[in-house]
Coordinates of C-alpha atoms and ligand atoms in Angstrom, one line a residue:
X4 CA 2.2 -18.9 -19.2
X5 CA 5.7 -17.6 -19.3
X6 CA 5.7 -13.9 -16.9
X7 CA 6.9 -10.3 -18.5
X8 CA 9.7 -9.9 -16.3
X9 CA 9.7 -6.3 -15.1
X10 CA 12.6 -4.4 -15.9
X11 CA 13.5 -2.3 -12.7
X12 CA 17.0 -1.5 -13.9
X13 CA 15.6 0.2 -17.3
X14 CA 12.8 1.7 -15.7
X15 CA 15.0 2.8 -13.4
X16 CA 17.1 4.5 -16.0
X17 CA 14.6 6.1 -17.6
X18 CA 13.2 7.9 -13.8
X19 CA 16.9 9.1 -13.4
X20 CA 17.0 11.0 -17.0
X21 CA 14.0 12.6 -16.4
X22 CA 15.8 13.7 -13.3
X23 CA 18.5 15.0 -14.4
X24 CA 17.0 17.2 -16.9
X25 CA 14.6 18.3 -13.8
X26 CA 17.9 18.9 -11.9
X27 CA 19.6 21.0 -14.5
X28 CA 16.2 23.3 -14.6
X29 CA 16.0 23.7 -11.1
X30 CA 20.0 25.1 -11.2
X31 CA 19.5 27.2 -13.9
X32 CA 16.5 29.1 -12.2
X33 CA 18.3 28.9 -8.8
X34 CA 21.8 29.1 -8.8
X35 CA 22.8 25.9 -7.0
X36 CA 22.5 22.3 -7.4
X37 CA 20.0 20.1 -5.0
X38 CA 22.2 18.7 -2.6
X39 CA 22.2 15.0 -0.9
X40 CA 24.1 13.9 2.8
X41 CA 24.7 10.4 3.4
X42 CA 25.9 9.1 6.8
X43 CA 27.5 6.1 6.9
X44 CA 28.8 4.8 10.6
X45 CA 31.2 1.8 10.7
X46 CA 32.6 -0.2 7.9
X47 CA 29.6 -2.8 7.5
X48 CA 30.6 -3.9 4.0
X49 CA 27.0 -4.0 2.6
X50 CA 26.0 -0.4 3.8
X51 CA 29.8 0.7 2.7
X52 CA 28.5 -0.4 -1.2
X53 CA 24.7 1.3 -0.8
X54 CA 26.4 4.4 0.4
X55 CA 28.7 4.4 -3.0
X56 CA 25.9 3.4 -5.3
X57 CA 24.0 6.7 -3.7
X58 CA 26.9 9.1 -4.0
X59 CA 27.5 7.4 -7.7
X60 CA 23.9 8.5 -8.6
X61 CA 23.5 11.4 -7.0
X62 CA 26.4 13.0 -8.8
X63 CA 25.5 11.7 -12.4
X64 CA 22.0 13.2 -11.7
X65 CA 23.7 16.6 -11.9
X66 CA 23.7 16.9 -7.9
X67 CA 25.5 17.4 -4.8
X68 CA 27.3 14.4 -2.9
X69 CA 27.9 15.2 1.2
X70 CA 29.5 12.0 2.4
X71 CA 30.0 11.7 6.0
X72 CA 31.9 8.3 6.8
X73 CA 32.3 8.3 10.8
X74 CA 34.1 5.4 12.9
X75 CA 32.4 2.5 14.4
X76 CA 32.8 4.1 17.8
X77 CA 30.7 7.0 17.2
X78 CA 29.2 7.8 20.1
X79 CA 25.1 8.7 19.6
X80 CA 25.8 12.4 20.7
X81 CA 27.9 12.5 17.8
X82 CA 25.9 11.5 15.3
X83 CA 22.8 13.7 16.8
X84 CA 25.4 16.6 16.6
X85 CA 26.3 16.1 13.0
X86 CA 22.3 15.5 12.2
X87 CA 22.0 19.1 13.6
X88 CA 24.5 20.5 11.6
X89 CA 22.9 18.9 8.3
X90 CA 19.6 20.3 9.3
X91 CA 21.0 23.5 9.5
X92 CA 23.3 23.2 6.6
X93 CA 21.2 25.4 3.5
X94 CA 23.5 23.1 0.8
X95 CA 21.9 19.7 2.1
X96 CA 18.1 19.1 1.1
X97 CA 18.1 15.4 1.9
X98 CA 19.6 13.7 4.8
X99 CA 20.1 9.9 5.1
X100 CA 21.5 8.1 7.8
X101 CA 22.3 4.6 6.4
X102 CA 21.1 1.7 8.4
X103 CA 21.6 -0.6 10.7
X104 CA 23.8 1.5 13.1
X105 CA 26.3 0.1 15.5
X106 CA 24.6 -1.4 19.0
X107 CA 25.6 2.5 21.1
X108 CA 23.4 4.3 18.5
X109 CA 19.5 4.6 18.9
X110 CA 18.4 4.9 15.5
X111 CA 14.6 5.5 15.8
X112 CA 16.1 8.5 18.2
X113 CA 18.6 9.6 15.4
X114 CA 15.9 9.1 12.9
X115 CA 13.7 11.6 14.7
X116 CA 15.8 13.9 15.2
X117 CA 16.7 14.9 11.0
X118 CA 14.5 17.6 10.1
X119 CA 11.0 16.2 8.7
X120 CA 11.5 18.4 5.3
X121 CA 14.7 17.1 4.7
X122 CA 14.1 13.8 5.4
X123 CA 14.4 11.6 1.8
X124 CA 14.3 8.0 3.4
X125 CA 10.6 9.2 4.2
X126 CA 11.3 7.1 8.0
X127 CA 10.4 10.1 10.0
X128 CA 7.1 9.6 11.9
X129 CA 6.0 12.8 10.8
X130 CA 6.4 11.8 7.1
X131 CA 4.8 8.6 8.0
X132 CA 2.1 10.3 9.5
X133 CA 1.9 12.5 6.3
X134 CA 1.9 9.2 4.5
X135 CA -1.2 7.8 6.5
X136 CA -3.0 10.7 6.6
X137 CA -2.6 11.6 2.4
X138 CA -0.4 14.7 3.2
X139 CA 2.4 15.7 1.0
X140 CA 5.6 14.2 2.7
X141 CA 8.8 11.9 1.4
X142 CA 7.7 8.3 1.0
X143 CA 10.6 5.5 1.4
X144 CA 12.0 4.9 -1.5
X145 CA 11.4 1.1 -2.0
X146 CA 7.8 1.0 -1.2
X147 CA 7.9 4.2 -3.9
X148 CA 9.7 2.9 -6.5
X149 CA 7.5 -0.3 -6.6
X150 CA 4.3 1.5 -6.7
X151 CA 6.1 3.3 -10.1
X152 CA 6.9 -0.4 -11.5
X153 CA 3.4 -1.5 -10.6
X154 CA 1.6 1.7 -12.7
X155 CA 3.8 0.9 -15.6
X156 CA 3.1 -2.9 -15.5
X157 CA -0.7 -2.1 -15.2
X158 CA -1.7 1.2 -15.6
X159 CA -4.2 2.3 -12.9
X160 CA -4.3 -0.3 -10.0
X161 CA -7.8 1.1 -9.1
X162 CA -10.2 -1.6 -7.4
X163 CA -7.1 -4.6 -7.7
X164 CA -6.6 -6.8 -4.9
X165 CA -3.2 -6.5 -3.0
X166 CA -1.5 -8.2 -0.5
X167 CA 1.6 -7.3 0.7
X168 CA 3.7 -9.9 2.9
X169 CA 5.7 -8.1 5.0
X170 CA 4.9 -5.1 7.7
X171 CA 8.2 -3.3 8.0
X172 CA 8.1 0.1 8.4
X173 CA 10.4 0.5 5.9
X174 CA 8.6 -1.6 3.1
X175 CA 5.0 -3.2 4.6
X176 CA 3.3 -0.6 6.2
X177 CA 4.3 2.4 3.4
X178 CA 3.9 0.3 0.9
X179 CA -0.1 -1.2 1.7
X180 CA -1.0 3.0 2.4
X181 CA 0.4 3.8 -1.5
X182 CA -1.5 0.7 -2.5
X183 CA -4.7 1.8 -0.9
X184 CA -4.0 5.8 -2.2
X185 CA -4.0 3.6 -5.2
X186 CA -7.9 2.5 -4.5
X187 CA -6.5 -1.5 -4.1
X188 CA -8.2 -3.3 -1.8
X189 CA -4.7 -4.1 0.3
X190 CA -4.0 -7.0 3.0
X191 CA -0.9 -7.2 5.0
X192 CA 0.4 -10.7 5.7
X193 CA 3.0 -11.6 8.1
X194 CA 4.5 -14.6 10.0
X195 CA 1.6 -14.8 11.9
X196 CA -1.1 -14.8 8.9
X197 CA -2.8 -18.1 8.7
X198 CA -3.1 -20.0 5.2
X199 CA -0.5 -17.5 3.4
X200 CA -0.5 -19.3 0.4
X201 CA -4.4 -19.1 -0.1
X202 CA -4.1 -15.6 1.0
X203 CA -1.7 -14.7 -1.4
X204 CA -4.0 -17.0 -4.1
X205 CA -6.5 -14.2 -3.9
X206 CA -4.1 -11.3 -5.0
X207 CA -3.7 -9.4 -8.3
X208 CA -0.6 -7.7 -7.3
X209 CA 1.5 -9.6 -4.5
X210 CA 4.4 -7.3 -2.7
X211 CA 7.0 -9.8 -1.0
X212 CA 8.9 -8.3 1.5
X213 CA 9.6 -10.5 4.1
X214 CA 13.3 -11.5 4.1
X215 CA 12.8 -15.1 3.3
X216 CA 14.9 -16.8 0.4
X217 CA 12.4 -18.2 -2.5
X218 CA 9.4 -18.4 0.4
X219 CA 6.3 -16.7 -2.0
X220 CA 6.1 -20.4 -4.8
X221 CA 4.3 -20.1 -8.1
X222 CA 1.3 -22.7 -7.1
X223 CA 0.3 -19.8 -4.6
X224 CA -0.2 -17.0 -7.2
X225 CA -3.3 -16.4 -9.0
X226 CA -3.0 -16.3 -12.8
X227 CA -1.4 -13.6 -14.3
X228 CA -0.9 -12.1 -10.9
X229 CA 1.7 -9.3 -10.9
X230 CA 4.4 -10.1 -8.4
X231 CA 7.0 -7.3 -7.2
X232 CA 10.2 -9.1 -5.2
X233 CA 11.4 -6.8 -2.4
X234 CA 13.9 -9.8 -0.8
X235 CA 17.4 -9.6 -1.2
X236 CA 18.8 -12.8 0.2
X237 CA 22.5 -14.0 -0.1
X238 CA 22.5 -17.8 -0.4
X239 CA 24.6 -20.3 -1.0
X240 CA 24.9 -20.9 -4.9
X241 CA 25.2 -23.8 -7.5
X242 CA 29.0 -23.6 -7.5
X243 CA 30.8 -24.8 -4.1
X244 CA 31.7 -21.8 -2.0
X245 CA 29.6 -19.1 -4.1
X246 CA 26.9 -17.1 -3.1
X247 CA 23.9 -15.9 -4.9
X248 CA 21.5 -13.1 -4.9
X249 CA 17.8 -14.3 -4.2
X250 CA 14.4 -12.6 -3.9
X251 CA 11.5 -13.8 -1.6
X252 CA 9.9 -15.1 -4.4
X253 CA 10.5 -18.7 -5.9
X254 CA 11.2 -17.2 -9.6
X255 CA 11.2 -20.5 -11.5
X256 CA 8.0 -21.3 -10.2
X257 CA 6.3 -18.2 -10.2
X258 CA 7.7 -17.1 -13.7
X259 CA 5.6 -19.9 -15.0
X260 CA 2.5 -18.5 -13.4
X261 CA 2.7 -14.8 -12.9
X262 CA 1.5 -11.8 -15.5
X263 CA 4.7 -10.0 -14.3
X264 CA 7.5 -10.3 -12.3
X265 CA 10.4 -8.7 -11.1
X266 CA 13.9 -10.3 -10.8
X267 CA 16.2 -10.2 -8.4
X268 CA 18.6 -8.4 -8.9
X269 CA 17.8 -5.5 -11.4
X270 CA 14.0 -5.2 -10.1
X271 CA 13.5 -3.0 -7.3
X272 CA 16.7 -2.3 -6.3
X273 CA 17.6 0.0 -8.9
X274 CA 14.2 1.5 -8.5
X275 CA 14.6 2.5 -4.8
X276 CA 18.4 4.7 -5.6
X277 CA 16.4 6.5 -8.7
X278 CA 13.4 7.7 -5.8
X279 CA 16.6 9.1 -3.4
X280 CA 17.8 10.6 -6.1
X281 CA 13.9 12.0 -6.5
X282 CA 13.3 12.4 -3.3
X283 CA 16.1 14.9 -3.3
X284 CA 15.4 16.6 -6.0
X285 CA 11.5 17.1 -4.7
X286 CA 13.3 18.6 -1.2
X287 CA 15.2 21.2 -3.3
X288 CA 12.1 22.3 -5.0
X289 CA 10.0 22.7 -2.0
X290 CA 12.4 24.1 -0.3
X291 CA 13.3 26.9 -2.9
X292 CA 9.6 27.0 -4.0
X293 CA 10.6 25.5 -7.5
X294 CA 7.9 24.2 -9.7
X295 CA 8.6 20.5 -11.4
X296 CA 7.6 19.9 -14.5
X297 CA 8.0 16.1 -14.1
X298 CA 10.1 13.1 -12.3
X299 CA 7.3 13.0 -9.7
Ligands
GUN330 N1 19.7 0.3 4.8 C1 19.2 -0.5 3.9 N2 18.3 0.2 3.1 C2 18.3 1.4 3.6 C3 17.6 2.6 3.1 O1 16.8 2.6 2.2 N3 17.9 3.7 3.8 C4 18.7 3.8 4.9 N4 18.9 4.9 5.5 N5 19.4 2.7 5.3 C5 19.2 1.5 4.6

């Protein structure tokens, strides 16, 4: 069996359309544009590019770009200061303080303290109560834009088995709750989970989001399974001295056994700056009591 590869990049594309046209509604019966503040602290080269690919997408979907770019040195009241001023700020509707921070910052402190409703990564522990508890929040983009590739792959998930390797806050843990809103019946693996590979035998859909190059092989899928790669590794490639982009899925292998798969890159990736972008666009509405007609 040769796997549907999942195309997170057109999908993608498609989600951000529908947003724009969303977008241009909202302006046209408010006045204003929905309106999106990144933070970005130090010059860590990998955050430096997210950061661009956000403010790149945010502006084509017809929105507003706040770019904050503050030194290394920041100190933590800074940054608290200038979360303050965004929560305040009626232009901004989405706040995202790009992670990791430098070793002076407390992030989970500087994560708590952006204002719940404007809060797009979904991290707040008030929007991961929301999550847990089935009440309207912001739900982090990755986990989110999966859940989207897994209803177009397979239409309702209702009743399908799920296991999700990984138990991140940022990926595991929101993405097992959208699974089960889904009615799958979910496990969560981890490096402690005994016999992964027969867990992962059992599975339908199988989330890997553990950080480990190529770990998830195709002998441990069940056939036809659908598999959505969250890893983004850097290893070393083919050619001397180049590097290559990896997922935590063996692709080779599990191409050959999978229903569907995602690549990496251009599966979920792409996904996760379309739900910002969303995510955004969902803040302005609630906040200016704007009905959508779609993109959610
Ligand atoms: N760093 C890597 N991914 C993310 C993300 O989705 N949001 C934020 N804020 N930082 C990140």
């Amino acid at each position: 069996m040769t796997a549907t590869i999942i195309d997170g990049k057109a999908a993608a594309a498609t989600l951000r359309a529908d947003i724009a046209v969303e977008v241009a509604r909202f302006a046209a019966a408010t006045g204003r544009s929905p309106g999106l503040a990144v933070v970005l602290v130090g010059e860590d080269p990998a955050s430096a590019v997210y950061v661009r690919s956000k403010g790149k997408a945010t502006v084509e979907a017809g929105m507003e770009s706040f770019e904050h770019r503050l030194p290394a040195d920041t100190s933590e009241a800074e940054l608290l200061a200038l979360v303050d001023t965004l929560n305040g700020d009626p232009a901004v509707d989405g706040i995202l303080v790009q992670l990791p921070l430098p070793p002076q910052i407390d992030a989970d402190k500087v994560i708590t303290r952006i204002d719940p409703d404007k809060d797009v990564d979904g991290f707040h522990p008030v929007n991961a109560g929301r999550l847990a508890t089935g009440l309207p929040g912001f739900v982090p983009c990755t986990p989110y834009g999966c859940l989207m590739l897994l209803r177009s792959q397979l239409g309702s998930l209702s009743g399908k088995s799920a296991v999700v390797i990984g138990r991140s806050n940022i990926v595991g843990k929101p993405m097992a709750l959208l699974l089960l809103g889904d009615s799958c019946t979910v496990t969560i693996a981890h490096s402690r989970t005994v016999d992964l590979p027969a867990i992962v035998r059992q599975a339908d859909i199988v989330v890997a989001a553990v950080g480990r190059a190529e770990m998830v092989k195709g002998d441990w899928l069940k056939p036809g399974a659908c598999v959505i790669d969250v890893g983004i590794n850097r290893v070393e490639g083919s050619e001397r001295g180049k590097t290559k982009l990896v997922g935590d899925v063996d692709f080779a292998s599990a191409s050959g056994v999978a229903g569907a798969i995602t690549p990496v890159p251009g599966g979920v990736g792409p996904m996760t700056i379309a739900c910002l972008i969303r995510n955004t666009l969902v803040s302005a509405a609630r906040r200016d009591g704007f009905t959508l007609e779609s993109a959610s």
